[in-house]
mmCIF file of C-alpha atoms in Angstrom:
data_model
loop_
_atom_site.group_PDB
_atom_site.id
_atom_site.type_symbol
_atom_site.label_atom_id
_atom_site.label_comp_id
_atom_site.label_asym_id
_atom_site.label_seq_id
_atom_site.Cartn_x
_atom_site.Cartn_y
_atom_site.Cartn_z
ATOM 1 C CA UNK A 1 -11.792 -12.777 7.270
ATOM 2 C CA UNK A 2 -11.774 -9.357 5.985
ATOM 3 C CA UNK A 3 -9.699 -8.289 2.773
ATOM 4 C CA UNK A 4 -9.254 -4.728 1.558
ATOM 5 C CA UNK A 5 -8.319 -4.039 -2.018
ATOM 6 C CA UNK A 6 -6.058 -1.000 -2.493
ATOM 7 C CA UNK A 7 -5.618 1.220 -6.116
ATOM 8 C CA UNK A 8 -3.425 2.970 -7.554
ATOM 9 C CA UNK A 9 -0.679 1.689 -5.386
ATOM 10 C CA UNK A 10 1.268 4.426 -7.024
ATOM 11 C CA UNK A 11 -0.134 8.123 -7.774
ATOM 12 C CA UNK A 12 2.021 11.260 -9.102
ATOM 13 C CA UNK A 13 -0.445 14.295 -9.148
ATOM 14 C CA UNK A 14 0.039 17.872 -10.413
ATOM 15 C CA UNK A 15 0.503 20.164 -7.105
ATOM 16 C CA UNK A 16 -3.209 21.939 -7.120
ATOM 17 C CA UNK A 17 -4.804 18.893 -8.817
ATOM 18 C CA UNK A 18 -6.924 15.967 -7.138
ATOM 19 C CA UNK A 19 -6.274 13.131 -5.782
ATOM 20 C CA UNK A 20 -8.461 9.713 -5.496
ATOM 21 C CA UNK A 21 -7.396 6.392 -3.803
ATOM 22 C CA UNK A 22 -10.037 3.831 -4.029
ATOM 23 C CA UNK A 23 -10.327 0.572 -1.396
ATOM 24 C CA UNK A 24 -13.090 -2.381 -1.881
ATOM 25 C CA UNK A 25 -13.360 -4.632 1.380
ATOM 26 C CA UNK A 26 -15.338 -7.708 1.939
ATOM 27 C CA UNK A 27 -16.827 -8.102 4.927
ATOM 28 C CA UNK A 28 -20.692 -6.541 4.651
ATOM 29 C CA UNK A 29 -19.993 -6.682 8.782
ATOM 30 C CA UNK A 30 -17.170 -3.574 8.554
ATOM 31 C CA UNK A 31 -18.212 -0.826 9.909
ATOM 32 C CA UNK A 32 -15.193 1.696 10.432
ATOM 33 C CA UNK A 33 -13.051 2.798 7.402
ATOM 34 C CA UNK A 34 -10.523 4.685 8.699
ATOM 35 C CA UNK A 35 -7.519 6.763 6.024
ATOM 36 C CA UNK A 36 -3.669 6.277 7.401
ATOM 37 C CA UNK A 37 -0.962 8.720 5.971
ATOM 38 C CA UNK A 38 2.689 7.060 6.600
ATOM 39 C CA UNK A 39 5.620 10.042 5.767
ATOM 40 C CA UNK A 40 8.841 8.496 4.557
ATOM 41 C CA UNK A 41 10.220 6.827 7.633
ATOM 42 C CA UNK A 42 7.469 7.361 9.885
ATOM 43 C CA UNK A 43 4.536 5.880 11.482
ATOM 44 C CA UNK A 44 1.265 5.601 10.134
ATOM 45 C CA UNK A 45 -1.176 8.506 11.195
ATOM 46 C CA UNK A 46 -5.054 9.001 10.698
ATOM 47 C CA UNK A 47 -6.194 11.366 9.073
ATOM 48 C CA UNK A 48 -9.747 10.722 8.492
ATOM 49 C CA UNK A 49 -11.980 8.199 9.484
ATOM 50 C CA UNK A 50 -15.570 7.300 8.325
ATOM 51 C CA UNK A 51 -18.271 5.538 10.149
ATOM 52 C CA UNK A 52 -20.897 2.865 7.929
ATOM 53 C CA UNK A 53 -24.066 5.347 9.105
ATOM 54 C CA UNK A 54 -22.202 7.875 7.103
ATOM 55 C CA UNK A 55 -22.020 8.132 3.386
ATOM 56 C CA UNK A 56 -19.485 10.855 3.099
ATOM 57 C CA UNK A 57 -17.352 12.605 5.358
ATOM 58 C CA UNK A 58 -15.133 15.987 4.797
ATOM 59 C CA UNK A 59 -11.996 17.513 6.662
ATOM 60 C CA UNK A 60 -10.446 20.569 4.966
ATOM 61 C CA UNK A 61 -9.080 19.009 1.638
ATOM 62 C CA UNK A 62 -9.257 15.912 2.244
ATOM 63 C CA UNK A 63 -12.878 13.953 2.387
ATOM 64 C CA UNK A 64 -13.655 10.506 2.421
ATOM 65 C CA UNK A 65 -16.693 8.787 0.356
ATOM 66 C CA UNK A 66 -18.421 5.157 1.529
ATOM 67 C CA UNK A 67 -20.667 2.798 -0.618
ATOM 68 C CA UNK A 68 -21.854 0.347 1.736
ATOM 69 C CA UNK A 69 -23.563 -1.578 -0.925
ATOM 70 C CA UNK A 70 -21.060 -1.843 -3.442
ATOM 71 C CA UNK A 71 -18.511 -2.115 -0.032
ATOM 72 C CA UNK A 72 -16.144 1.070 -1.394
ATOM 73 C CA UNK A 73 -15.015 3.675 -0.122
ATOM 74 C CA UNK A 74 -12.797 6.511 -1.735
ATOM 75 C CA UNK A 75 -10.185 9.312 -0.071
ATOM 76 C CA UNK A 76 -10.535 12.347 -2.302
ATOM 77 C CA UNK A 77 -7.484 14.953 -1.909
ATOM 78 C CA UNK A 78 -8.441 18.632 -3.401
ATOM 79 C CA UNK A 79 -5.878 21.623 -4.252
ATOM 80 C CA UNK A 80 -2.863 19.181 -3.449
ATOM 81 C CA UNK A 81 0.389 20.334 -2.210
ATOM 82 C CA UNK A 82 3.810 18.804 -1.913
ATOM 83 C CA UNK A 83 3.623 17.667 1.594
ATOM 84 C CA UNK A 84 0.398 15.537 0.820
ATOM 85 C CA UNK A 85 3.395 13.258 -0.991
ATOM 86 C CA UNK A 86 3.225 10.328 1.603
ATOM 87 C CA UNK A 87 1.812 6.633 1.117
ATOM 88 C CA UNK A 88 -1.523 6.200 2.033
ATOM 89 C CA UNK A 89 -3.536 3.366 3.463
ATOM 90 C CA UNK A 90 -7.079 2.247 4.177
ATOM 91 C CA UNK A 91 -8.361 -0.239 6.060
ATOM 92 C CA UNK A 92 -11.590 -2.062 7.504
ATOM 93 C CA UNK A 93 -12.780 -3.183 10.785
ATOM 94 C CA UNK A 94 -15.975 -4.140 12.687
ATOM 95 C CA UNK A 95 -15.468 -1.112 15.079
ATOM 96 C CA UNK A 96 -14.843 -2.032 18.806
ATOM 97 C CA UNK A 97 -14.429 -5.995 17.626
ATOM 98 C CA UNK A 98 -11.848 -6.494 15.154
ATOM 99 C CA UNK A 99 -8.433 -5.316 14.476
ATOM 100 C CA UNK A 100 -8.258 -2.980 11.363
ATOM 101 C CA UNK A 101 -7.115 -4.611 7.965
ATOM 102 C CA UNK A 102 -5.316 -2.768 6.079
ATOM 103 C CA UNK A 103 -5.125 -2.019 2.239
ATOM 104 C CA UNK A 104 -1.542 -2.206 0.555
ATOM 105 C CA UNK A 105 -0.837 1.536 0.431
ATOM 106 C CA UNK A 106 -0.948 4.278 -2.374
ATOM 107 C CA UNK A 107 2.160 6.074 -2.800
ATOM 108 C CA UNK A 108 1.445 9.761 -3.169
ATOM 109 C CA UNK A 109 3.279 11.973 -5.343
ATOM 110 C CA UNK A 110 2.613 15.520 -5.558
ATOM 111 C CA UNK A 111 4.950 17.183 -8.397
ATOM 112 C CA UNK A 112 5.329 21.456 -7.812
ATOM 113 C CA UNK B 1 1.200 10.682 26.679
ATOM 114 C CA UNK B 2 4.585 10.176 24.820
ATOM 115 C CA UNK B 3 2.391 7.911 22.825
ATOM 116 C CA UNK B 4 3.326 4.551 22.227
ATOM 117 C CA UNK B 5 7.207 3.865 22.687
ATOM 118 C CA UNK B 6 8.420 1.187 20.557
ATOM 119 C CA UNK B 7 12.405 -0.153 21.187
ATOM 120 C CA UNK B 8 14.993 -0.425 19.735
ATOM 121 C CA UNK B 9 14.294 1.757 16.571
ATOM 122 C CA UNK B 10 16.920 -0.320 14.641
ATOM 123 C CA UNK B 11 18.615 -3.548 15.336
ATOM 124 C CA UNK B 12 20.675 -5.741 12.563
ATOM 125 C CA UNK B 13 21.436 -9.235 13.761
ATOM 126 C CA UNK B 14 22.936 -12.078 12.102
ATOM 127 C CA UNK B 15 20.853 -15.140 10.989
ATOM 128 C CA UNK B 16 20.008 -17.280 13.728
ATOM 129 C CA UNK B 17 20.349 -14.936 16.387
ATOM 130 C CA UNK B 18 17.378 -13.841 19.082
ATOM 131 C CA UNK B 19 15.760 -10.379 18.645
ATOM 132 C CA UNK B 20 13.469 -9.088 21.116
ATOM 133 C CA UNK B 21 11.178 -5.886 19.985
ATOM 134 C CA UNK B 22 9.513 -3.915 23.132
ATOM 135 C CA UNK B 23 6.458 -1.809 22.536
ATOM 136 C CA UNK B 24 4.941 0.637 25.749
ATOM 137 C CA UNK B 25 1.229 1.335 24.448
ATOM 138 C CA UNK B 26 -0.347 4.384 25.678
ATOM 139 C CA UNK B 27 -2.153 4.196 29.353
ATOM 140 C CA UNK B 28 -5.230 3.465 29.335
ATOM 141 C CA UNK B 29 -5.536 1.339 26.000
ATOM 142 C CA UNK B 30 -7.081 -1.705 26.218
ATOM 143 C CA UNK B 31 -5.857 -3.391 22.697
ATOM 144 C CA UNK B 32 -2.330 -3.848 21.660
ATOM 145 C CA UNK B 33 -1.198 -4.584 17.839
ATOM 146 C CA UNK B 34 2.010 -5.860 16.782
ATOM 147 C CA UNK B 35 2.071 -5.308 12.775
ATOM 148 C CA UNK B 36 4.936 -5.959 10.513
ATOM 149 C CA UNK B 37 5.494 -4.104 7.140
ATOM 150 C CA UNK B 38 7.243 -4.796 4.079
ATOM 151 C CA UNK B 39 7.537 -3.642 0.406
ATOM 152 C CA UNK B 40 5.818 -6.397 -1.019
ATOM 153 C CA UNK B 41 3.099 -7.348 1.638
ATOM 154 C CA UNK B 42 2.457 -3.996 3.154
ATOM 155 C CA UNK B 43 1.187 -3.987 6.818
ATOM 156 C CA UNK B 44 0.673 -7.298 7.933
ATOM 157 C CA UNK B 45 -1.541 -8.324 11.482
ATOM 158 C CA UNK B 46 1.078 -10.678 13.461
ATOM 159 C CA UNK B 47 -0.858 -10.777 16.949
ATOM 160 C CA UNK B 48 -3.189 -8.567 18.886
ATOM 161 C CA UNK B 49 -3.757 -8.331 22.579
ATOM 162 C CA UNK B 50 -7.335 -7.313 24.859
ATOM 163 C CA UNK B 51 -6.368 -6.336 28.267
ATOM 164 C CA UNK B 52 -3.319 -8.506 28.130
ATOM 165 C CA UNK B 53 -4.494 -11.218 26.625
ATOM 166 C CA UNK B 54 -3.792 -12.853 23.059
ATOM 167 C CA UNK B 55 -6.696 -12.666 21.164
ATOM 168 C CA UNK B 56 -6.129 -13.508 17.688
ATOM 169 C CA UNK B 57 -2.218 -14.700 16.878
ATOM 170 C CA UNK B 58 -3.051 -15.865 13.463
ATOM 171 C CA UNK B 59 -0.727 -13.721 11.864
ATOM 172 C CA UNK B 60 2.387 -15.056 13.369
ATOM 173 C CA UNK B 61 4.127 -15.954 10.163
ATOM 174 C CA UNK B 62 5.714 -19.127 12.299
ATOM 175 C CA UNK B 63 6.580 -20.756 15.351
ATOM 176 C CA UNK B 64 9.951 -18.417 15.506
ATOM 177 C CA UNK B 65 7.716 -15.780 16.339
ATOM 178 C CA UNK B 66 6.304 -15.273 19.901
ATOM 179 C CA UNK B 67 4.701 -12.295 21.473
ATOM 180 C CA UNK B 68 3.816 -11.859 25.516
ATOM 181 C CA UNK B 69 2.334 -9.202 27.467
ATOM 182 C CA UNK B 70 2.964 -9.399 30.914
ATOM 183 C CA UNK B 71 1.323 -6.383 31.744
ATOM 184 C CA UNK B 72 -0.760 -2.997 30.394
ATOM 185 C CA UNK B 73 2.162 -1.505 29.838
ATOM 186 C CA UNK B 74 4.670 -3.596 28.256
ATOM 187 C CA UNK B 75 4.771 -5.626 25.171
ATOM 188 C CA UNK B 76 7.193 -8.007 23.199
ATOM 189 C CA UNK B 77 7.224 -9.617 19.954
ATOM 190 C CA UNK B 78 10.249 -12.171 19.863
ATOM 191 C CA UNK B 79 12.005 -13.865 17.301
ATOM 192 C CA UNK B 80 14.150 -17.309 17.629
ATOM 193 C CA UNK B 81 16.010 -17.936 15.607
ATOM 194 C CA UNK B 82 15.597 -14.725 13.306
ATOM 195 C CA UNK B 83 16.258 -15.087 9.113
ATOM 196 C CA UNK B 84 16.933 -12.606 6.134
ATOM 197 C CA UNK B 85 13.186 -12.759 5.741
ATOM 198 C CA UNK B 86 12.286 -11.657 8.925
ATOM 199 C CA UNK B 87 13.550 -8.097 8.008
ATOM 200 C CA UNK B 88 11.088 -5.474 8.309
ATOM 201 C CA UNK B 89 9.737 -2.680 9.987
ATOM 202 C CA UNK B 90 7.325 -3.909 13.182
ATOM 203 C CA UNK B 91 4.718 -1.683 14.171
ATOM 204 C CA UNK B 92 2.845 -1.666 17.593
ATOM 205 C CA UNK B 93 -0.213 -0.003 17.915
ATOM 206 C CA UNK B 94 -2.829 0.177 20.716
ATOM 207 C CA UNK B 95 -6.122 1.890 20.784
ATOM 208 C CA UNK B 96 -8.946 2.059 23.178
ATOM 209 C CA UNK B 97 -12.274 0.103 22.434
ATOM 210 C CA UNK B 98 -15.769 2.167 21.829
ATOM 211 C CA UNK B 99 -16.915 4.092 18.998
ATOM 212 C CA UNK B 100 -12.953 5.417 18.297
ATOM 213 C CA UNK B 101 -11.469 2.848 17.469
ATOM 214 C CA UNK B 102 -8.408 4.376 16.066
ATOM 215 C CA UNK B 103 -4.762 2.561 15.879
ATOM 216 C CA UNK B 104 -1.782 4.828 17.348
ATOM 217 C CA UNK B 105 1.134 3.516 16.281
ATOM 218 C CA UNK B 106 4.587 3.399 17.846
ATOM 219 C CA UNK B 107 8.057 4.635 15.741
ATOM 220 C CA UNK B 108 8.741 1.141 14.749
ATOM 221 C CA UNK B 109 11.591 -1.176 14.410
ATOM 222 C CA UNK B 110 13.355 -1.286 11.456
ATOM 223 C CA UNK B 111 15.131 -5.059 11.648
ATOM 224 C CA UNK B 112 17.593 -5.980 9.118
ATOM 225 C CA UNK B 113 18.501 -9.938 9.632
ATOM 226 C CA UNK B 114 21.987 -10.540 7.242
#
């Protein structure tokens, strides 16, 4: 079955700097790669979700890169604030077949 | 939509003792996901569901666990007899099949087994 690799599992950024989480999957068959955001207590929300006919996809400050050869894909954070401190997870499905697998989670920190 | 409702948002039980989690997915979804987190294995697949149906229970850590869904709308993920390291936080989720195939999760239930 599928596994997703997660790193950093723990990130403390500058507030204005960048942030990059990187995920690695293994099944060439995964085709969705959608980006969770869990708040402290909360549930996990999307934020972002990219699609294997895609190579890169872009939402405000946050954009998400895919590799379909080397099976990576990368959420990129620009201009971070405080609120972007959450943990954040990827994950990998074959879209409309499979449930999504998820990484182990970045933990976000974004110092002012 | 309220989204999915998940119940109760906490319960602490003492070892040995039944718990029952209840999860309402959104109308109209045709999958249901019951996922458990923790520190150390972060979120974990236990069971999913296709128009009521079990699909894949692979993820059911062990026969303790049990999950039904007797209809669209109503979900639960049982455990008999619970144990310390059955505390966690359960997630359901349900989403709708097709080319979005995002996961909306529920609050969660945070169980603490002492």
């Amino acid at each position: 079955g599928e596994n997703v690799e997660q790193h950093p599992s723990t990130l403390s950024v500058q507030e204005g700097d960048s942030a990059v989480i990187k995920c690695t999957y293994s099944d060439s068959a995964s085709n969705y790669f959608p980006w969770y955001k869990q708040e402290l207590g909360k549930r996990p929300q999307l934020i972002i979700d990219i699609r294997s006919n895609v190579g890169e996809k872009k939402d405000q400050r946050i954009a998400v890169t895919l590799n379909k050869t080397a099976k990576h894909f990368s959420l990129h954070i620009t201009e971070t604030q405080p609120e972007d401190s959450a943990v954040y997870f990827c994950a990998a499905s074959i879209q409309g077949n499979t449930p999504l697998v998820f990484g182990k989670g970045t933990r976000l920190s974004v110092i002012a | 939509d309220a989204g999915v409702i998940q119940s109760p948002r906490h319960e602490v039980t003492e070892m040995g003792q039944e718990v029952t989690l209840r999860c309402k997915p959104i109308s109209g979804h045709d999958y249901l996901f019951w996922y458990r987190q923790t520190m150390m294995r972060g979120l974990e697949l236990l069971i999913y569901f296709n128009n009521n149906v079990p699909i894949d229970d692979s993820g059911m850590p062990e026969d303790r666990f049990s999950a039904k869904m007797p209809n669209a709308s109503f979900s639960t993920l049982k455990i008999q007899p619970s144990e310390p390291r059955d505390s966690a936080v359960y997630f359901c989720a349900s989403s709708r099949p097709g080319m979005n195939t995002e996961a909306f999760f529920g609050q969660g239930t945070r169980l603490t087994v002492v």
